XYZ file of N, CA, C and O in Angstrom:
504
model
N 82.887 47.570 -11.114
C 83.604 48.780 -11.443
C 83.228 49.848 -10.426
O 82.106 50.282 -10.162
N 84.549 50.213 -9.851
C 83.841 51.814 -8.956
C 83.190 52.708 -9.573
O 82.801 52.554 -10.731
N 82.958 53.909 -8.780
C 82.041 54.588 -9.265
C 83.060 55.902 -9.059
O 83.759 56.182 -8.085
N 82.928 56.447 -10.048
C 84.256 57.691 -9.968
C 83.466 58.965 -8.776
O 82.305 59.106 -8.390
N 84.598 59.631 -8.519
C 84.884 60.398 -7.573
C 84.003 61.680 -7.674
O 83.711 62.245 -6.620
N 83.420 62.338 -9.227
C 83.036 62.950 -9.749
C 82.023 62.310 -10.102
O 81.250 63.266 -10.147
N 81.227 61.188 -10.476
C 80.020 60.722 -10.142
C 79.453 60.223 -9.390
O 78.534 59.463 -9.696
N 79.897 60.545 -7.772
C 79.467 60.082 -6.871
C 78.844 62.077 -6.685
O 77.708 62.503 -6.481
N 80.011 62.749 -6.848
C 79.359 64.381 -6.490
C 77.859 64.588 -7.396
O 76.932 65.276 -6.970
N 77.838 64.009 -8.435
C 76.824 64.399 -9.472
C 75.748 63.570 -8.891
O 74.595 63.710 -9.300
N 76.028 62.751 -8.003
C 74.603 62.003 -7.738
C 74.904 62.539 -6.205
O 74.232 61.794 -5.491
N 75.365 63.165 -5.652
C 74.772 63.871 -4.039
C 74.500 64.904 -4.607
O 73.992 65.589 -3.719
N 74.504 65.680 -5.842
C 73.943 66.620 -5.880
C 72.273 66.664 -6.453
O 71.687 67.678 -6.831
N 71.704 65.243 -6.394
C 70.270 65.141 -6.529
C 69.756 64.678 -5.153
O 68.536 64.543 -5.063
N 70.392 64.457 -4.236
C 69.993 64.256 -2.875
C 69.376 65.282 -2.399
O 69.760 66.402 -2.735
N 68.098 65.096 -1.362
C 67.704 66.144 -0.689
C 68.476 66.620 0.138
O 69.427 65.902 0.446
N 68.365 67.971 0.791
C 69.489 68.795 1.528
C 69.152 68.036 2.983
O 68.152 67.607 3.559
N 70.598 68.130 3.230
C 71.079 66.835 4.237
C 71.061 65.756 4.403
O 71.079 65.359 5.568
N 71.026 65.012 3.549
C 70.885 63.465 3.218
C 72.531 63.375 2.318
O 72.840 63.910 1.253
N 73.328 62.521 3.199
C 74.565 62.002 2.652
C 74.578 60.813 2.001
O 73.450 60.330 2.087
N 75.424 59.999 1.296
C 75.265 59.105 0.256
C 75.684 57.830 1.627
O 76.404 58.208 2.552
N 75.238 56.600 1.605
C 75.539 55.045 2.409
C 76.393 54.427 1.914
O 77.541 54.085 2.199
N 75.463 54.268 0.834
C 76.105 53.383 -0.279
C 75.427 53.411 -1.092
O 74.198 53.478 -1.049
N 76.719 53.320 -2.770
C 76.160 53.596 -3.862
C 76.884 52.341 -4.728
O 78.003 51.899 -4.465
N 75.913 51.807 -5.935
C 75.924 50.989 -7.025
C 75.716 50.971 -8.088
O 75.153 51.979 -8.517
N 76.055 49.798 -9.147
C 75.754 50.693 -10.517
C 74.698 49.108 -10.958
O 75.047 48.021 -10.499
N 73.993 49.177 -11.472
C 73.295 48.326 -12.081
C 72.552 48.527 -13.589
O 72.322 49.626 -14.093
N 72.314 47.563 -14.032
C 71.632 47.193 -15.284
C 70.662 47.004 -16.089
O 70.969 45.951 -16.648
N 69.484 47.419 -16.595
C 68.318 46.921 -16.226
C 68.041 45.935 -17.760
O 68.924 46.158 -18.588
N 67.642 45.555 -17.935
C 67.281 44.464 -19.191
C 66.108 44.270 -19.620
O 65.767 43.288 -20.279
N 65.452 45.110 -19.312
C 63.861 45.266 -19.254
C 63.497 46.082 -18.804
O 64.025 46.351 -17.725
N 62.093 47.251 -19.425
C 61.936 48.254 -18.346
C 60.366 48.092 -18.634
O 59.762 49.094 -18.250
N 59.509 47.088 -19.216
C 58.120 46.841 -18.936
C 57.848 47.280 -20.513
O 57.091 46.503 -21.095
N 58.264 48.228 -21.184
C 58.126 47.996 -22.403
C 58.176 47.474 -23.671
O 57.474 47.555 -24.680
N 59.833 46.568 -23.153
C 60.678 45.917 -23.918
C 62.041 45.633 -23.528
O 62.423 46.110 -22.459
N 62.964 44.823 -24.326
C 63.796 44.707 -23.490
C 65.066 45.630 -24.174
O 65.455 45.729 -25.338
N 65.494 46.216 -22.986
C 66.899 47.715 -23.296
C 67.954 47.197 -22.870
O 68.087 46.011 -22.567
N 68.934 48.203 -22.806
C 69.928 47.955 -21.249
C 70.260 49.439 -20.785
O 70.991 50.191 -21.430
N 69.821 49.673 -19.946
C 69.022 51.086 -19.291
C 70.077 50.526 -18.039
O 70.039 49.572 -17.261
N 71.049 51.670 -18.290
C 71.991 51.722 -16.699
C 71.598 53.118 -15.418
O 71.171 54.262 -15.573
N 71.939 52.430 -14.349
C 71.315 53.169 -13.371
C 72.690 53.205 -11.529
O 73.429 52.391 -10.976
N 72.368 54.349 -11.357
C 72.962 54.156 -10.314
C 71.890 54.253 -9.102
O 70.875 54.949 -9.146
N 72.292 53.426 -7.997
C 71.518 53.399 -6.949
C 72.439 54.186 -5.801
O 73.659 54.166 -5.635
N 71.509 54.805 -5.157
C 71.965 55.573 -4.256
C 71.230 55.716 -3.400
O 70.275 56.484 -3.506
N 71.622 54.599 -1.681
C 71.217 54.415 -0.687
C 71.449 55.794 0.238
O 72.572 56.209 0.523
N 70.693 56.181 0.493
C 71.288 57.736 1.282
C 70.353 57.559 3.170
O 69.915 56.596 3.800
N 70.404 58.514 3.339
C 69.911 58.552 4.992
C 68.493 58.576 4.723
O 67.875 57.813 5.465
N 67.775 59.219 3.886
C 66.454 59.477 4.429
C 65.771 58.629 3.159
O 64.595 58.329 3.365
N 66.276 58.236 1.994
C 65.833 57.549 1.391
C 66.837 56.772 0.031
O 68.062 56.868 0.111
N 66.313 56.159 -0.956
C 67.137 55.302 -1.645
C 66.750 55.918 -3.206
O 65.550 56.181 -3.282
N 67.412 56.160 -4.284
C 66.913 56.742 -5.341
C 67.717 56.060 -5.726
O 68.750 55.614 -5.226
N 66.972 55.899 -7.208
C 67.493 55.149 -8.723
C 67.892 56.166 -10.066
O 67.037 56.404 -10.919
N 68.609 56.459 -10.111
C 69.354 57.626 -11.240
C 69.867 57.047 -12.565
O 70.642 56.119 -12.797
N 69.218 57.852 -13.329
C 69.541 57.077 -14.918
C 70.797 57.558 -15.473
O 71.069 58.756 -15.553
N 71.411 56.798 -15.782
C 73.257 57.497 -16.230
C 72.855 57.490 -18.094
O 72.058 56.865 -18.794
N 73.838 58.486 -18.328
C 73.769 58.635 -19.866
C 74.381 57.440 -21.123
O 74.784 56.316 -20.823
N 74.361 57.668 -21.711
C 74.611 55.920 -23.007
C 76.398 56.861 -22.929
O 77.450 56.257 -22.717
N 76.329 57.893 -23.086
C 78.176 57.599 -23.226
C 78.508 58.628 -22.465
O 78.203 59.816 -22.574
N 79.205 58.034 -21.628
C 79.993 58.477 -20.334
C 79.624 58.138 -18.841
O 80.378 58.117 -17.869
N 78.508 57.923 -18.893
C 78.209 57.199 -17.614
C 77.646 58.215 -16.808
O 77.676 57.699 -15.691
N 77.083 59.496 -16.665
C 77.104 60.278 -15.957
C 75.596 60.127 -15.454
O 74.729 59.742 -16.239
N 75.293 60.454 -14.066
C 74.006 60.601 -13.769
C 73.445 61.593 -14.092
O 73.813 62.735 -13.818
N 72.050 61.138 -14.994
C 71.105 62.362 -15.486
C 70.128 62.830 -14.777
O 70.080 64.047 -14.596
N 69.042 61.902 -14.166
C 67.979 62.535 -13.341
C 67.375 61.117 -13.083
O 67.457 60.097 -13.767
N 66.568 61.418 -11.555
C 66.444 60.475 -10.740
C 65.086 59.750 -11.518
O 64.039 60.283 -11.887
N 65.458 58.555 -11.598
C 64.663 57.236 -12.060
C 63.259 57.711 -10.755
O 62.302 58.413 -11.081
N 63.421 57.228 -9.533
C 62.224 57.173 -9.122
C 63.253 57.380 -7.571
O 64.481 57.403 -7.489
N 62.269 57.502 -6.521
C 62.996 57.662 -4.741
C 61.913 57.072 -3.740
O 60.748 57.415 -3.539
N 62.651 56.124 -3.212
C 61.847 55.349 -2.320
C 62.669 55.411 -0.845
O 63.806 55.625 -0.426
N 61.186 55.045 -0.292
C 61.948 55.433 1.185
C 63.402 54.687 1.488
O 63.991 53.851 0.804
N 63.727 55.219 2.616
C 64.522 53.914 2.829
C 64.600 52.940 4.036
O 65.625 52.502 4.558
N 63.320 52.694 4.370
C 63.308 51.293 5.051
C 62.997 50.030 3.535
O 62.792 48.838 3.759
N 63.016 50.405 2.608
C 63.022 49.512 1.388
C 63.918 48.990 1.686
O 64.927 49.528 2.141
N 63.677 47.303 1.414
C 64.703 46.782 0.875
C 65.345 46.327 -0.162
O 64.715 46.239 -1.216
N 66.607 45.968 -0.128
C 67.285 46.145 -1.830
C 67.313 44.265 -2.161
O 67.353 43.920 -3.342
N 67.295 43.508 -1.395
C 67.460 42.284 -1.443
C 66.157 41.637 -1.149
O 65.239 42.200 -0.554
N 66.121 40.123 -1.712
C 67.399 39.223 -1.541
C 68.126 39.787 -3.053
O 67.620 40.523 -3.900
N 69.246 39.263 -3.038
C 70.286 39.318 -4.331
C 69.790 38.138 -5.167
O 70.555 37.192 -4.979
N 68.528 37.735 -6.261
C 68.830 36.684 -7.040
C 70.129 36.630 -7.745
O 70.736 37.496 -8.376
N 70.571 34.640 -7.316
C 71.646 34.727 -8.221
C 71.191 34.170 -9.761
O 70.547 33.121 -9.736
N 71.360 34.547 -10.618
C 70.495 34.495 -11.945
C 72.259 33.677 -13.043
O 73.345 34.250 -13.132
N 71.922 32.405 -13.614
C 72.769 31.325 -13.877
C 73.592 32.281 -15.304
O 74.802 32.438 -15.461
N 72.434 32.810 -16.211
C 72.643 33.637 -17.625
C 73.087 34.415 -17.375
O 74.124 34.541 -18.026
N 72.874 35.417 -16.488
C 73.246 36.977 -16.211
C 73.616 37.848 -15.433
O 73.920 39.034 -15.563
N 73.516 36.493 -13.814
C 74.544 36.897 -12.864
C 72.967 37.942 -11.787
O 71.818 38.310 -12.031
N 73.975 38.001 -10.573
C 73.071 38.672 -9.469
C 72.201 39.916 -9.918
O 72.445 40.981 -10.484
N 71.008 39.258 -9.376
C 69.749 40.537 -10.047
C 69.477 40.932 -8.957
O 69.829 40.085 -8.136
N 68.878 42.072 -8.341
C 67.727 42.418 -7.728
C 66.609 43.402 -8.667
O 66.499 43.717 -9.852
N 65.735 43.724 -7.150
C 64.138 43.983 -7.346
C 63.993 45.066 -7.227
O 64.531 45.228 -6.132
N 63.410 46.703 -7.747
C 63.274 47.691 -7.308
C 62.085 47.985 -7.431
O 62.000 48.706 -8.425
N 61.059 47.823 -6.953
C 59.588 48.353 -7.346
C 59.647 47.526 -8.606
O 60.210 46.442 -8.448
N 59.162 47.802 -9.922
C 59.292 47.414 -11.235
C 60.424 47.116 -12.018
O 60.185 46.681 -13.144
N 62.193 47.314 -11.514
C 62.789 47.736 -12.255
C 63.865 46.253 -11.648
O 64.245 46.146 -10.482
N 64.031 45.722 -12.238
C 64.872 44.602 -12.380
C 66.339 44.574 -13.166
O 66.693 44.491 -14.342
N 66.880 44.667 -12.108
C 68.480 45.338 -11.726
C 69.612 44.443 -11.873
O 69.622 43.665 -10.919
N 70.869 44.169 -12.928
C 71.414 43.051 -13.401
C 72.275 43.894 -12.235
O 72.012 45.086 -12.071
N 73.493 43.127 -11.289
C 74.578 43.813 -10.932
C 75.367 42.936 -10.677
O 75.234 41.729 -10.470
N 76.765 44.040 -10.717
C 77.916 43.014 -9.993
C 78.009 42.277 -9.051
O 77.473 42.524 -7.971
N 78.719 41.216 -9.291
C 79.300 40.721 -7.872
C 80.134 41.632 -7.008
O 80.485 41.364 -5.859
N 80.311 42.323 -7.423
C 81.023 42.928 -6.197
C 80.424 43.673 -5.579
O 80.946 43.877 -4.483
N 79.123 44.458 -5.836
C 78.376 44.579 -5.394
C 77.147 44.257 -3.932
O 76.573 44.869 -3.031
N 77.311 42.605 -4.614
C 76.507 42.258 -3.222
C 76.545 42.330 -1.895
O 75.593 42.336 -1.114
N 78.032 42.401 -1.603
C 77.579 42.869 -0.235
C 77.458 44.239 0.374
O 77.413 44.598 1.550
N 77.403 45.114 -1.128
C 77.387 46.224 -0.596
C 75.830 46.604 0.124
O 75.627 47.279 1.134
N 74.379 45.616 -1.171
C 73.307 45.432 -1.415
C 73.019 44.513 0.481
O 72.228 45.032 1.268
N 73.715 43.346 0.822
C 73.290 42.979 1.869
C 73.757 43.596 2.940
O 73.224 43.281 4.004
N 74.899 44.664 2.972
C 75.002 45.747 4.298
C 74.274 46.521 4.446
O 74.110 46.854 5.620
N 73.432 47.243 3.370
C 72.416 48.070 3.063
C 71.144 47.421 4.026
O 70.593 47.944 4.994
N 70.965 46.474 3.576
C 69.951 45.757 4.053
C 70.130 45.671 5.479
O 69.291 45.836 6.364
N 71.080 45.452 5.547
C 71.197 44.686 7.096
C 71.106 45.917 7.819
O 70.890 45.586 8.985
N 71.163 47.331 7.728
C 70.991 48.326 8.609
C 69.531 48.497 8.783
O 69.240 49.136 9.795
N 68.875 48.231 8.306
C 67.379 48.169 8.704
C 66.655 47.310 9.066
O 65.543 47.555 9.534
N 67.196 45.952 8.906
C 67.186 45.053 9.283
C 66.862 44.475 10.797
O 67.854 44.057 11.394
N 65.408 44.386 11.597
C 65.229 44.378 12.889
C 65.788 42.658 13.069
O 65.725 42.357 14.261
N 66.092 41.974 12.559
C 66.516 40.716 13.073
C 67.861 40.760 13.091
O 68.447 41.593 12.399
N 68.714 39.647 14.083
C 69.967 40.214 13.872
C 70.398 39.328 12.537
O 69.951 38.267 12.100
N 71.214 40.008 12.178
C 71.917 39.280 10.559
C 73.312 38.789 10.951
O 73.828 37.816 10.401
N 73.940 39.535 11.975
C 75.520 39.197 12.663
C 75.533 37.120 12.764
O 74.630 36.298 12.917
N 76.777 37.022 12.614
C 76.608 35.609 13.345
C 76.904 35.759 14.692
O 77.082 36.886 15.156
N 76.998 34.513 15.548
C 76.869 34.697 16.859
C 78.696 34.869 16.441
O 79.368 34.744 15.417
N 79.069 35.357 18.451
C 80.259 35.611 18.718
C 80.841 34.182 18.779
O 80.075 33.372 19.303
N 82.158 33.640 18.311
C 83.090 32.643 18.595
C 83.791 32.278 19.468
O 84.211 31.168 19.793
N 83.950 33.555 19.972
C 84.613 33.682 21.075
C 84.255 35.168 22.035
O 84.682 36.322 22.052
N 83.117 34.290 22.865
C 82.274 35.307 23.479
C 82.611 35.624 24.967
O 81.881 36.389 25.597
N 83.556 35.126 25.459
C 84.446 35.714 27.029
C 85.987 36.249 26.404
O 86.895 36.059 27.213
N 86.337 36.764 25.341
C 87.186 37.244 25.123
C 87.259 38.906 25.319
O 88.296 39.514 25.056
C-alpha cells in the first residue's frame, strides 16, 4: 500500500533540517521484546540518517520517531519468512513488510553499498 501524500509531509516533518526523504515504507512489527503486538511503523530512509516512526492504531498517521540510526545502516537482507512473508532487521525491531516493498529495501541498500550490486553490462560496446 502507498503511503499517502500527507503522510509522507507528517514524516519529513520529523526529519532533521535538511535531510529530504529516499525512500519510505510501511512495516509491521509482531513483537517488540515484550510480547507479541502488531505495532506499525513507517521507515524513513532520508540523507543523513534512517528513522523508524510509530503510526497511530486508527488512521495510520505518524506519531513520533521509534528510534534514528545512521544511515550507512543497513536495511537488508529481506528474510523471506514462509507464515508471514518478507521480514527485516532493525536494531531490535523485527519488521513484517510488503512485497512490494523489497526493492525499495534493496535500492536503499545498494546506495551504500561499496561492492557493486549492478549486473555486468550485456551489451558493453554499445
Amino acid at each position: 500500500m502507498p503511503v499517502s501524500s500527507k503522510d509522507r509531509e507528517r514524516c519529513r516533518a520529523l526529519l532533521r533540517e535538511g535531510d529530504s526523504i529516499r525512500y519510505l515504507f510501511l512495516g509491521t512489527a509482531i513483537w517488540l521484546g515484550f510480547g507479541p503486538v502488531r505495532a506499525q511503523f513507517y521507515v524513513v530512509v532520508a540523507d543523513s540518517e534512517v528513522l523508524v516512526i510509530g503510526r497511530s492504531w486508527f488512521g495510520g498517521r505518524p506519531k513520533a520517531v521509534w528510534h534514528r540510526y545512521p544511515r550507512r545502516i543497513r536495511l537488508g537482507p529481506v528474510r523471506e519468512q514462509p507464515s508471514v512473508g518478507p521480514m527485516i532487521t532493525l536494531g531490535s525491531l523485527h519488521l513484517e513488510i510488503d512485497e512490494e516493498f523489497v526493492s525499495v529495501i534493496r535500492a536503499a541498500d545498494a546506495e551504500i553499498s561499496e561492492e557493486d550490486v549492478l549486473p555486468p553490462d550485456p551489451l558493453p560496446d554499445l
